Coordinates of C-alpha atoms in Angstrom, one line a residue:
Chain K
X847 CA 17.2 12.8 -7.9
X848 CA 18.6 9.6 -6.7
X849 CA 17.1 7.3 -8.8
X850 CA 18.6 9.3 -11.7
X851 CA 22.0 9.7 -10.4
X852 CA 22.2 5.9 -10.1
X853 CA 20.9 5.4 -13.8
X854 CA 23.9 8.0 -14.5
X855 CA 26.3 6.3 -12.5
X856 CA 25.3 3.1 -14.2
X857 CA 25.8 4.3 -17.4
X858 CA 29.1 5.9 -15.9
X859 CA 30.1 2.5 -14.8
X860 CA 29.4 0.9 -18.1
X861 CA 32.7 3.2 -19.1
X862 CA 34.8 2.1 -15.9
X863 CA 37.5 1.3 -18.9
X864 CA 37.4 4.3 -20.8
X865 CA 37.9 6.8 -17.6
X866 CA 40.6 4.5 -16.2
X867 CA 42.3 4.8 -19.7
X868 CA 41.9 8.5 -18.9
X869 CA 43.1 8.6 -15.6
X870 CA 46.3 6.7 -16.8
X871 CA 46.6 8.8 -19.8
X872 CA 46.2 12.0 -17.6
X873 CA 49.3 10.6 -15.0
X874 CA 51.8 9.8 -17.7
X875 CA 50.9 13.4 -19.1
X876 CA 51.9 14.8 -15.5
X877 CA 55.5 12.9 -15.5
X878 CA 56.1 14.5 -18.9
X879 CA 54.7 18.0 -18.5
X880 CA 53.5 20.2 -15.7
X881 CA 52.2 17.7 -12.8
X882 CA 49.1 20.0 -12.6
X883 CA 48.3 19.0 -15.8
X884 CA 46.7 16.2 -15.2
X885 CA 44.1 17.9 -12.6
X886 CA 43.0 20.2 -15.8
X887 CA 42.8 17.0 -18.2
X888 CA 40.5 14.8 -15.5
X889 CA 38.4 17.9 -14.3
X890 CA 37.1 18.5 -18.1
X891 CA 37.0 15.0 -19.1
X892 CA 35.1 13.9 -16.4
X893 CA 32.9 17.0 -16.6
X894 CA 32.7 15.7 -20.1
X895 CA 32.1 11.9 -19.9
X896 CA 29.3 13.0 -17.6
X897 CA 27.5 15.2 -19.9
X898 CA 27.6 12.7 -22.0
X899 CA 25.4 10.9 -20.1
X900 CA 22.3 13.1 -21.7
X901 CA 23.0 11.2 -24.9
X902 CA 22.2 8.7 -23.6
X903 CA 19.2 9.2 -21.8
X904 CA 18.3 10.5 -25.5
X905 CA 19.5 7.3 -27.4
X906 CA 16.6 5.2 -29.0
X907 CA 13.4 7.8 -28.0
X908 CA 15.1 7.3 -24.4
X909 CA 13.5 10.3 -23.0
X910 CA 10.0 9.3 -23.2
X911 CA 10.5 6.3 -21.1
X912 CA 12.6 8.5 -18.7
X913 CA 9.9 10.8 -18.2
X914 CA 7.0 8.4 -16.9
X915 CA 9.7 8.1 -14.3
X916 CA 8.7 9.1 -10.9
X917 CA 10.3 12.6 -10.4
X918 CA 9.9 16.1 -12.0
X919 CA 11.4 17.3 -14.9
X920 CA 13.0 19.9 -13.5
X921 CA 14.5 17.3 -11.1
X922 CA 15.9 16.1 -14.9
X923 CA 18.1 19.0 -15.0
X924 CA 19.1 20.1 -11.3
X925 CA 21.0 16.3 -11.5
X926 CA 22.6 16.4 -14.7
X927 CA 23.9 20.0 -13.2
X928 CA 25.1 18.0 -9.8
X929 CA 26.4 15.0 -11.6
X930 CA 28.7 17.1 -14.5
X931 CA 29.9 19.0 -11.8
X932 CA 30.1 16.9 -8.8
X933 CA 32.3 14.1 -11.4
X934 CA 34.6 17.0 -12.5
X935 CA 34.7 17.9 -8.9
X936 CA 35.7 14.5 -7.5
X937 CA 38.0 13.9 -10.7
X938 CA 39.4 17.3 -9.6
X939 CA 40.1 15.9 -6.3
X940 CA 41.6 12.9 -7.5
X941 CA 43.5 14.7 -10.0
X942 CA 44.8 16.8 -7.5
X943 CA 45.9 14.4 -5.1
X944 CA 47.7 12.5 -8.1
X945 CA 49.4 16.0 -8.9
X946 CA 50.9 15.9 -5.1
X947 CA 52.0 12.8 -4.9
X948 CA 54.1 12.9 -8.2
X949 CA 55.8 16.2 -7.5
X950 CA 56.4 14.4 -3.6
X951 CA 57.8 12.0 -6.1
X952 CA 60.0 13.5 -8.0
X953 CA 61.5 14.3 -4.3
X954 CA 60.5 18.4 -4.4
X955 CA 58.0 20.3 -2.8
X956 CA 58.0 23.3 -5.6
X957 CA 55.0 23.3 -7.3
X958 CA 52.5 21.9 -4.3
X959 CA 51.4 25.6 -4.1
X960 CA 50.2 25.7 -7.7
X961 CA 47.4 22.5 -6.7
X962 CA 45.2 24.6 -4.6
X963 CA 44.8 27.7 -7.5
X964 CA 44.8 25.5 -10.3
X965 CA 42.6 23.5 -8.6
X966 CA 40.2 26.5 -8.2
X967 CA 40.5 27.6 -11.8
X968 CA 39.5 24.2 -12.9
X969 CA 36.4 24.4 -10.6
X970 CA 34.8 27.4 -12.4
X971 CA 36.1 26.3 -15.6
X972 CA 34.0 23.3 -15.8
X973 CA 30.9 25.1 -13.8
X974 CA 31.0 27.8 -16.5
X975 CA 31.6 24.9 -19.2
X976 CA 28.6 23.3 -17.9
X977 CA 26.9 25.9 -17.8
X978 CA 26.9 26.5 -21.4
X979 CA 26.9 23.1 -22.7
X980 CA 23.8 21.6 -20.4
X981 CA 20.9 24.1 -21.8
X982 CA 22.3 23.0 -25.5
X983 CA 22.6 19.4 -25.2
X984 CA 19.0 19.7 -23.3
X985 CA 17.3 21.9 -25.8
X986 CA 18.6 20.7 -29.1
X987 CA 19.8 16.7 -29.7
X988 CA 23.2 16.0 -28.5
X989 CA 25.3 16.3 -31.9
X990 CA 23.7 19.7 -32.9
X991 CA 24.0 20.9 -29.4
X992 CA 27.4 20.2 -29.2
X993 CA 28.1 21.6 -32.8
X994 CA 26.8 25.0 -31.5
X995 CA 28.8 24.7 -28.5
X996 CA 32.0 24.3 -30.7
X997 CA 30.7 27.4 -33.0
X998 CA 29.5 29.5 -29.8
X999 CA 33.2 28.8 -28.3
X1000 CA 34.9 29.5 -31.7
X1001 CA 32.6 33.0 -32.2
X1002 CA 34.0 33.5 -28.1
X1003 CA 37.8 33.0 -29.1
X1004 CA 37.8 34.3 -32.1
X1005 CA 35.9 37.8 -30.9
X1006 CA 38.4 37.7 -27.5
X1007 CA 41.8 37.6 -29.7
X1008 CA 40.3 39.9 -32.7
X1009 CA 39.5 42.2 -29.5
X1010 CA 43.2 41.9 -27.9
X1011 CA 44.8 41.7 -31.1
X1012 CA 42.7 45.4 -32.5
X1013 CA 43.7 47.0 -29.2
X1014 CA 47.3 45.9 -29.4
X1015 CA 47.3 47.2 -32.9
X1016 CA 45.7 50.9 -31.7
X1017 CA 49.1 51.0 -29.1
X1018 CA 47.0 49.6 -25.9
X1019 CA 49.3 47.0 -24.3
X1020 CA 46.0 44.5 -23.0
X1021 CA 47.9 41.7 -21.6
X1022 CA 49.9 44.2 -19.3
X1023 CA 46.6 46.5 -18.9
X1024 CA 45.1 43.1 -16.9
X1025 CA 47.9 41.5 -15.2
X1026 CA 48.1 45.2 -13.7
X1027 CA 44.0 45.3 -13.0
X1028 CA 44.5 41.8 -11.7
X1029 CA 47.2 42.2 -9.5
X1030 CA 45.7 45.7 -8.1
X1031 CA 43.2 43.6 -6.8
X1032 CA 43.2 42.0 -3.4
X1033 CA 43.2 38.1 -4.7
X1034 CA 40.5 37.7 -2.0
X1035 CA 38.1 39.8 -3.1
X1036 CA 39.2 38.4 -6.9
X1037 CA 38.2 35.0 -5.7
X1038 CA 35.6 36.1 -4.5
X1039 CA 34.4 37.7 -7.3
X1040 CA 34.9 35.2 -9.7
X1041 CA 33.5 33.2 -7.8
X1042 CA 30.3 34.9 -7.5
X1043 CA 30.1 35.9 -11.0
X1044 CA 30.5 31.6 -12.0
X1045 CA 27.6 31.5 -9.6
X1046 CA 25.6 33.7 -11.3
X1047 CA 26.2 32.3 -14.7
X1048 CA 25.1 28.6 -13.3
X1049 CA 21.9 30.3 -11.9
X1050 CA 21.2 31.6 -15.0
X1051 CA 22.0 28.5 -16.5
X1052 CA 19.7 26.1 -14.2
X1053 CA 17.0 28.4 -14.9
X1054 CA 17.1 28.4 -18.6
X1055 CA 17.4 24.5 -19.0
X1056 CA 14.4 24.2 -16.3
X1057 CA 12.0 26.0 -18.5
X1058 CA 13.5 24.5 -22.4
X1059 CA 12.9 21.2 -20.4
X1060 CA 9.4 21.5 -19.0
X1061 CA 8.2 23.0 -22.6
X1062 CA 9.7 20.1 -24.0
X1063 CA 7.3 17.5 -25.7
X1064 CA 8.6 14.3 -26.4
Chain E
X1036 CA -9.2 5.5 -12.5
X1037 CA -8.6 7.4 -15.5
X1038 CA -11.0 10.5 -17.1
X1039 CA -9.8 11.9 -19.9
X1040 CA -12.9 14.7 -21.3
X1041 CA -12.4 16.4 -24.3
X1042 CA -9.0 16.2 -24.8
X1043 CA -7.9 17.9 -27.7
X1044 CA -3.8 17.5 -29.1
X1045 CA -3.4 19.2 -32.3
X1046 CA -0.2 18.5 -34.7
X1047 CA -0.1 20.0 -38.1
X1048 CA -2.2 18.0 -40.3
X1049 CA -3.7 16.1 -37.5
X1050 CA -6.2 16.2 -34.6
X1051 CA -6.6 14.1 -31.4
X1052 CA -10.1 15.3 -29.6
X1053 CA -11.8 12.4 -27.7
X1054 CA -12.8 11.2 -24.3
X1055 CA -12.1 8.0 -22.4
X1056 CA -12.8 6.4 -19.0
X1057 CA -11.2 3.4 -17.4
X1058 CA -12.5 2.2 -14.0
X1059 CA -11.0 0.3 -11.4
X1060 CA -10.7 -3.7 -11.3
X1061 CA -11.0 -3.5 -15.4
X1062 CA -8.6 -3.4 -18.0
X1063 CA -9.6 -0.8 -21.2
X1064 CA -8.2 -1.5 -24.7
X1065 CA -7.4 0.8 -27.2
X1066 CA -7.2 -0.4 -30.8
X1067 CA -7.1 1.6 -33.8
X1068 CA -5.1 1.4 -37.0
X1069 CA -1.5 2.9 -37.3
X1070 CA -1.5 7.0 -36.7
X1071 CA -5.0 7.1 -35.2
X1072 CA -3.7 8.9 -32.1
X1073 CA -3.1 6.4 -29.9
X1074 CA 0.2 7.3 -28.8
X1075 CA -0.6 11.0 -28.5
X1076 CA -3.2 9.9 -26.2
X1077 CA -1.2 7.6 -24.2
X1078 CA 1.7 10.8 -24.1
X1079 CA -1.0 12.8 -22.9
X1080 CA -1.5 11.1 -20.5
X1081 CA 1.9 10.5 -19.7
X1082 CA 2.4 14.0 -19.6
X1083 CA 4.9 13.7 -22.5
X1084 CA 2.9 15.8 -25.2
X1085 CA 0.7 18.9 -23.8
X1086 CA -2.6 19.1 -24.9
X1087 CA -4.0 22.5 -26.0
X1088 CA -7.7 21.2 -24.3
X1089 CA -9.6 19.3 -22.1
X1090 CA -8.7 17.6 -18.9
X1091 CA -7.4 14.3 -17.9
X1092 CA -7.9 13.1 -14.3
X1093 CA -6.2 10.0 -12.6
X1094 CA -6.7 8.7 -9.4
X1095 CA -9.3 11.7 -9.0
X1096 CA -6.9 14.5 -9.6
X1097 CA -6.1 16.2 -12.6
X1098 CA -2.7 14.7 -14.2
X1099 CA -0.8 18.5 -13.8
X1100 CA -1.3 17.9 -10.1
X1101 CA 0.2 14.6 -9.5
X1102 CA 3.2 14.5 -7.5
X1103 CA 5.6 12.3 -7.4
X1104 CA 4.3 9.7 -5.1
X1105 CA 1.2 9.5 -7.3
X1106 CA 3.2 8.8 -10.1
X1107 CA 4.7 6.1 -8.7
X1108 CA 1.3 4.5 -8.6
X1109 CA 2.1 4.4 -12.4
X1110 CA 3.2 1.7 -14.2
X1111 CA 3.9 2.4 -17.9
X1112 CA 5.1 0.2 -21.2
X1113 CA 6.0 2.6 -24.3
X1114 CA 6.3 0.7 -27.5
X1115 CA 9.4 2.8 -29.0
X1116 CA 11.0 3.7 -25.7
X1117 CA 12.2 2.0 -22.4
X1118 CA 15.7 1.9 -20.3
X1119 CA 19.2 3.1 -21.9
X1120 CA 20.5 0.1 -24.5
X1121 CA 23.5 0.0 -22.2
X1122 CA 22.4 -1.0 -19.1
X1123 CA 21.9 -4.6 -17.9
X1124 CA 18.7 -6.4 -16.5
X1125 CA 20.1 -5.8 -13.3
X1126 CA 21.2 -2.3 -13.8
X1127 CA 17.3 -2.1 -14.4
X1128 CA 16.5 -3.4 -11.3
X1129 CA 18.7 -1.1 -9.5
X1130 CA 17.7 1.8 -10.9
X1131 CA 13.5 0.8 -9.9
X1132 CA 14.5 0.1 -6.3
X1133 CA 15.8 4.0 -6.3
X1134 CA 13.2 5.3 -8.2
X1135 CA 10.0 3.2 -6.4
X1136 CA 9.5 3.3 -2.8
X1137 CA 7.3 -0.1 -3.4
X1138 CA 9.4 -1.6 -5.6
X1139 CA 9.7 -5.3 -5.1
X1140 CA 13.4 -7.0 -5.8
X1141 CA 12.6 -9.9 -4.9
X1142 CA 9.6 -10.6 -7.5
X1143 CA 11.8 -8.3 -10.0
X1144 CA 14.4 -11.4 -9.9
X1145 CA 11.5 -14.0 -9.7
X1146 CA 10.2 -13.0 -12.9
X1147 CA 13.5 -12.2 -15.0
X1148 CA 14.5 -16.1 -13.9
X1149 CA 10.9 -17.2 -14.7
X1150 CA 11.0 -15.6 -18.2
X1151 CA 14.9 -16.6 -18.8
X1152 CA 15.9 -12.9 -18.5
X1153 CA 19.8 -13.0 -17.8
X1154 CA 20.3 -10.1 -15.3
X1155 CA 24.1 -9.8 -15.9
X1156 CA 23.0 -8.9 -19.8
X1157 CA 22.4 -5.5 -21.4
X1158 CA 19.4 -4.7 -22.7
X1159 CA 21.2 -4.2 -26.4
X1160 CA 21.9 -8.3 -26.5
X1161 CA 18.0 -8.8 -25.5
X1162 CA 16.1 -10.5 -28.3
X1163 CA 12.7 -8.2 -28.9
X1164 CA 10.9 -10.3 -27.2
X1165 CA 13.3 -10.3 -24.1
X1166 CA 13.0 -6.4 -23.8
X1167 CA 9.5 -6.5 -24.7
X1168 CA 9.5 -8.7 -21.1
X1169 CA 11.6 -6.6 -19.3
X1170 CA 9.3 -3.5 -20.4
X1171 CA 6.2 -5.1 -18.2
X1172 CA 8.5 -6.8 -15.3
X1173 CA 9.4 -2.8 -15.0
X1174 CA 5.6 -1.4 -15.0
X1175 CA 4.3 -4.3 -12.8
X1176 CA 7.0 -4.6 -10.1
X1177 CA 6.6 -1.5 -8.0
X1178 CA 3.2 -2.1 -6.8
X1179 CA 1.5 0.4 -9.2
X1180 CA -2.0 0.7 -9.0
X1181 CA -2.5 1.8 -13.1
X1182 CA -0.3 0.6 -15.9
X1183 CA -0.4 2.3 -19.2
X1184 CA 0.8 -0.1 -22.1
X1185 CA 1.4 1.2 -25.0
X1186 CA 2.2 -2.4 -27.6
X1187 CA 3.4 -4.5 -24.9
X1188 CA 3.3 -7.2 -27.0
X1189 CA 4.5 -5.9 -30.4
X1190 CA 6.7 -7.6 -32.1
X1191 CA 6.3 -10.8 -29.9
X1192 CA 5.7 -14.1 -31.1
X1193 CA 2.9 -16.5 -29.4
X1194 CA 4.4 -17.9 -26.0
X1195 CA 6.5 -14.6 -25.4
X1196 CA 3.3 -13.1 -25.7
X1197 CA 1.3 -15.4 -23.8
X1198 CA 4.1 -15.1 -20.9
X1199 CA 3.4 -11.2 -21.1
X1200 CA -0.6 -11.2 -21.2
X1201 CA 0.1 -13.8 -17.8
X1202 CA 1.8 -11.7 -16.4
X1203 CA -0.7 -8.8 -16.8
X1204 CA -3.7 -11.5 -15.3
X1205 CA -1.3 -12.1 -12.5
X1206 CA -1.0 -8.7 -11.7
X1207 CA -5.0 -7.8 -12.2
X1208 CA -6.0 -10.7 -10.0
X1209 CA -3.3 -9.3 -6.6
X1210 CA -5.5 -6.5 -6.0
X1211 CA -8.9 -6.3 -7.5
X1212 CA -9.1 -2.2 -7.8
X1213 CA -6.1 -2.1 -10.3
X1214 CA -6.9 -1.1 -14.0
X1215 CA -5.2 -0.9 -16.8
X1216 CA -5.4 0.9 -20.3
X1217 CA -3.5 -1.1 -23.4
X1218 CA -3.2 -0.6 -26.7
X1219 CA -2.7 -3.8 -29.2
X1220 CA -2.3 -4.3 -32.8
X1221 CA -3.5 -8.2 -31.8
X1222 CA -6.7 -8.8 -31.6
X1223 CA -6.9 -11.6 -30.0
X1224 CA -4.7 -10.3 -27.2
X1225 CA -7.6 -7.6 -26.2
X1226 CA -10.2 -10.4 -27.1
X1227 CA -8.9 -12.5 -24.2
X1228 CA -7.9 -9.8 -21.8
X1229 CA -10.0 -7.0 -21.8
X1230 CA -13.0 -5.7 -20.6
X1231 CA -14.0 -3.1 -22.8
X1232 CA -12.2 -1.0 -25.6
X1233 CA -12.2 2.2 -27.6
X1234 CA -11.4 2.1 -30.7
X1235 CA -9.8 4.9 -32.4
X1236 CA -9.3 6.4 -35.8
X1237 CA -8.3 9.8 -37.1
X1238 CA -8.1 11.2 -33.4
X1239 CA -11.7 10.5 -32.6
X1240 CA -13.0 7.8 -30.6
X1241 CA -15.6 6.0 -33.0
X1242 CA -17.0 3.5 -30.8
X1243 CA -16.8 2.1 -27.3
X1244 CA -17.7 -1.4 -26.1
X1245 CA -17.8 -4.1 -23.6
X1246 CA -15.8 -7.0 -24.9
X1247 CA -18.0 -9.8 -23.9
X1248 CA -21.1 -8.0 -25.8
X1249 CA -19.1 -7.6 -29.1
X1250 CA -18.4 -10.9 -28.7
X1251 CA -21.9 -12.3 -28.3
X1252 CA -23.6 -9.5 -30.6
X1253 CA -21.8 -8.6 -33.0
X1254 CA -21.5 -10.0 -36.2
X1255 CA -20.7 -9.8 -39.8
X1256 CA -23.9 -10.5 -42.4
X1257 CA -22.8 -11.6 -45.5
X1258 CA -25.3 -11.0 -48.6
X1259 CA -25.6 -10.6 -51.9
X1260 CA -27.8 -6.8 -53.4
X1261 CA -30.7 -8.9 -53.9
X1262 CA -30.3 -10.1 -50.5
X1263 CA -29.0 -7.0 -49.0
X1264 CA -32.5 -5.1 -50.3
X1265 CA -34.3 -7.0 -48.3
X1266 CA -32.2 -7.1 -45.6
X1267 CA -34.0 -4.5 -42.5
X1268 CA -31.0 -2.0 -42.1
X1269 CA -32.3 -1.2 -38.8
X1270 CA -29.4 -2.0 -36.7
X1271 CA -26.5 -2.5 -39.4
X1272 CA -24.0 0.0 -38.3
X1273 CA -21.6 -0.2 -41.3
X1274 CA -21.7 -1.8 -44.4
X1275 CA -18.7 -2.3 -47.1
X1276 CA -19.6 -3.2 -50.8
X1277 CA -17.8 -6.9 -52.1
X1278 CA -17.5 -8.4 -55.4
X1279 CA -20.3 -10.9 -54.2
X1280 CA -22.3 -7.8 -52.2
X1281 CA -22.2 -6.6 -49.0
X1282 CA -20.6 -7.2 -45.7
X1283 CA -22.8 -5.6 -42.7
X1284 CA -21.6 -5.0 -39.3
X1285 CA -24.5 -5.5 -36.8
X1286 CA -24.2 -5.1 -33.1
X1287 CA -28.0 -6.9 -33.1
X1288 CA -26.1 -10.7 -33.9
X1289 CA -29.4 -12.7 -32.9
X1290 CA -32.4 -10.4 -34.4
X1291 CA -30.6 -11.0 -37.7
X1292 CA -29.9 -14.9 -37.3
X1293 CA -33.9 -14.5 -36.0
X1294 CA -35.5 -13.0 -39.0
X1295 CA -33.3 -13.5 -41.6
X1296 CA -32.4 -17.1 -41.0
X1297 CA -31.0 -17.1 -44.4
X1298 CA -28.1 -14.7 -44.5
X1299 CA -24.7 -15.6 -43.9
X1300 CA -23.9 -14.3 -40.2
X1301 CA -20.3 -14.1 -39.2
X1302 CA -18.7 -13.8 -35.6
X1303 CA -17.5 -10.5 -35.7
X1304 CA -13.8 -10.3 -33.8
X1305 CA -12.0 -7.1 -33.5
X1306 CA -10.4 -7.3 -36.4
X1307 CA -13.2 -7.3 -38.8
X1308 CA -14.8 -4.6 -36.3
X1309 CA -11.8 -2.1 -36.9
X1310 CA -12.1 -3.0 -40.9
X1311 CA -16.0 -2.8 -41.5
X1312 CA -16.2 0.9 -38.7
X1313 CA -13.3 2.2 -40.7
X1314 CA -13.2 1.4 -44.0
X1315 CA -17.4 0.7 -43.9
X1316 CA -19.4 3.0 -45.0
X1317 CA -23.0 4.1 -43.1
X1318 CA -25.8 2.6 -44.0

């Protein structure tokens, strides 16, 4: 795996200016708005960027070369999961620190205790995120795999606000209904929970990009 | 080295079924025209493509038990393939050193200065024949024991390729046991570098020689139908009808110049041999 986490990080590197751009972008966005803002905006992007990396490993019949390479292919996709995630994570990180030090800043301490949760959120955001989008981009080139990762989120909204907005039509008030169910439940055990159930979904995940890419033929 | 028996790789509208050998201390050519299966073989090999039967062995075990370290012992050029467009030379190197436990640095940057290759430059501003180096500086700098080079020379013109196919000599003469199987549209690139070769067509291996002895015994005969009637068809393998006659391939060069000291007798290169066996008909 470490050969192709350097290749990655090469690539990565090759964008130095881009991410920087971001990581400016992402600050002046936390002076304007929320200053947790900017840990949601570098989490996703870096998740992103780094996906992107399996374009390029595509590019120009790239994958044939890649795969006289001296590792297994399920090695392939067990480092594109560490490296989407482990970037978002570290942007995260980063993000988060950046999100202390400008509410510090701004000479308050309210808001410090909305890092740590958001911070969280982000986490299984971009594992779930990942989850999805790794099999696609792996299994089917990278523009069709994102353009049925844009229609599979669409069909997602679409069928969660149809859902909400039929139920609030039939009487049932849904967005009370959960805050209730959420705040009946110990925030432990909700953690906890959620936190399984985004591991269970990146299992799932892993597994079904290990076998698209080992029937692969290239 | 390498044992591939009965492999069969079927596309729609095509077959590849043949069998191959490559032995240590000798490098095996592989000619054939465009679409004769050459690349499926080589991706078979590779592991790339899955074949639906037969069995390929290297370094006496079968290819879908290799592990890692044995693939290191592989050194591979692909013709339409290599590193990411966006790395530099050096990024290259970098990448080899993590990937090959034997990979030398060192010669890495001796060759790139020996064949002008700018390390700080991506491999998008390489000319062709500047990646076409980098391809084999790649395959030949982590010690492997079999290179598999798929048109390492394609696209080349005559000193770049004469820089590549020294290289390759180089690398043969280090260790003796080495071996490697290369594919070439030039002929005289497998003339002066191989041992033996296969060549290919339609997905089937049509013939197999040594290289010295198709040098020395083959030859084109050159007659006109008179001529040709009398002509002891014996040992012509293909002929292919002319304006003026026939052209004959013989692998039997001096029993012809022998008996028929008056027919036109050609040195047969590899060229003419992948014409006459493919477009030839039998005699």
């Amino acid at each position: 795996m470490k050969g192709l986490l350097v290749k990655d990080i090469m690539i990565l590197k090759g964008q130095a200016k881009s991410l920087l751009l971001v990581l400016i972008c992402g600050l002046f966005m936390s002076f304007t708005f929320e200053p947790t803002t900017v840990i949601a905006y570098l989490t996703i992007v870096a998740a992103m960027t780094a996906s992107g990396t399996i374009g390029y490993d595509e590019f120009d019949h790239g994958y044939s070369f890649l795969f006289t390479l001296p590792f297994q292919r399920k090695t392939y996709v067990h480092e594109k999961y560490v490296l989407c995630i482990g970037f978002g994570l570290l942007c995260m990180l980063i993000g988060s620190a950046a999100s202390a030090l400008i509410i510090l800043f701004r000479g308050g301490t309210e808001g410090l205790t909305e890092i740590l949760p958001t911070a969280f959120m982000m986490t299984m955001i971009i594992t779930v995120l990942m989850s999805m989008m790794i099999p696609l981009r792996v299994k089917y080139n990278s523009e069709k795999g994102k353009t049925i990762l844009f229609v599979i989120y669409g069909v997602l909204l679409f069928s969660v606000f149809g859902f909400t907005a039929m139920l609030e039509k039939m009487g049932i008030n849904v967005s009370g209904a959960m805050e209730s169910f959420f705040t009946s439940i110990n925030p432990y055990v909700l953690t906890a929970g959620l936190l399984a159930a985004c591991l269970c979904i990146l299992f799932v995940s892993v597994r079904i990009s290990e076998r698209i890419i080992e029937k692969k033929e290239y | 080295m390498l044992k591939i028996d009965n492999l069969v790789k079927q596309y729609p509208g095509f077959e590849l079924n043949c069998s191959l050998e490559t032995e240590d201390g000798r490098i095996t050519g592989l000619i054939g025209p465009n679409g004769a299966g050459k690349s499926t073989l080589f991706k078979s090999v590779l592991q790339l493509v899955y074949p639906q039967k037969g069995t390929i062995e290297l370094f006496g075990k079968n290819i879908t038990d290799l592990t890692t370290e044995d693939r290191e012992r592989i050194g591979t050029v692909l013709s339409d393939s290599g590193f990411s467009q966006y790395l530099t030379v050096a990024d290259a190197g970098r990448i080899l050193k993590s990937f090959y436990s034997r990979f030398d640095e060192a010669e890495f940057s001796r060759l790139c200065r020996q064949l002008q290759l700018d390390e700080s430059k991506k491999i998008l501003d390489l000319s062709t024949g500047m990646r076409a180096k980098l391809k084999v500086i790649a395959a030949i700098t982590h010690q492997a024991d079999f290179l598999i080079l798929d048109e390492p020379t394609a696209g080349l013109d005559v000193l770049a390729r004469e820089d590549v196919l020294n290289m390759l000599r180089d690398y043969m003469e280090e260790k003796p046991d080495r071996s490697i199987l290369i594919s070439s549209h030039i002929s005289s690139d497998l003339e002066t570098l191989c041992d033996d070769f296969y060549l290919i067509d339609n997905g089937r291996i049509i013939l197999h020689e040594e290289t010295d002895r198709l040098l020395s015994d083959y030859a084109i005969i050159k007659t006109d139908v008179s001529g040709y009637e009398k002509l002891d068809r014996k040992y012509l393998l293909k002929r292919r009808k002319e304006s003026w006659g026939y052209s004959c391939l013989t692998d039997q060069k001096a029993y012809y110049a022998e008996n028929f000291p008056d027919a036109v007798i050609e040195k047969s290169g590899i060229d003419e041999l992948i014409t006459l066996m493919i477009k030839g008909e039998n005699v």
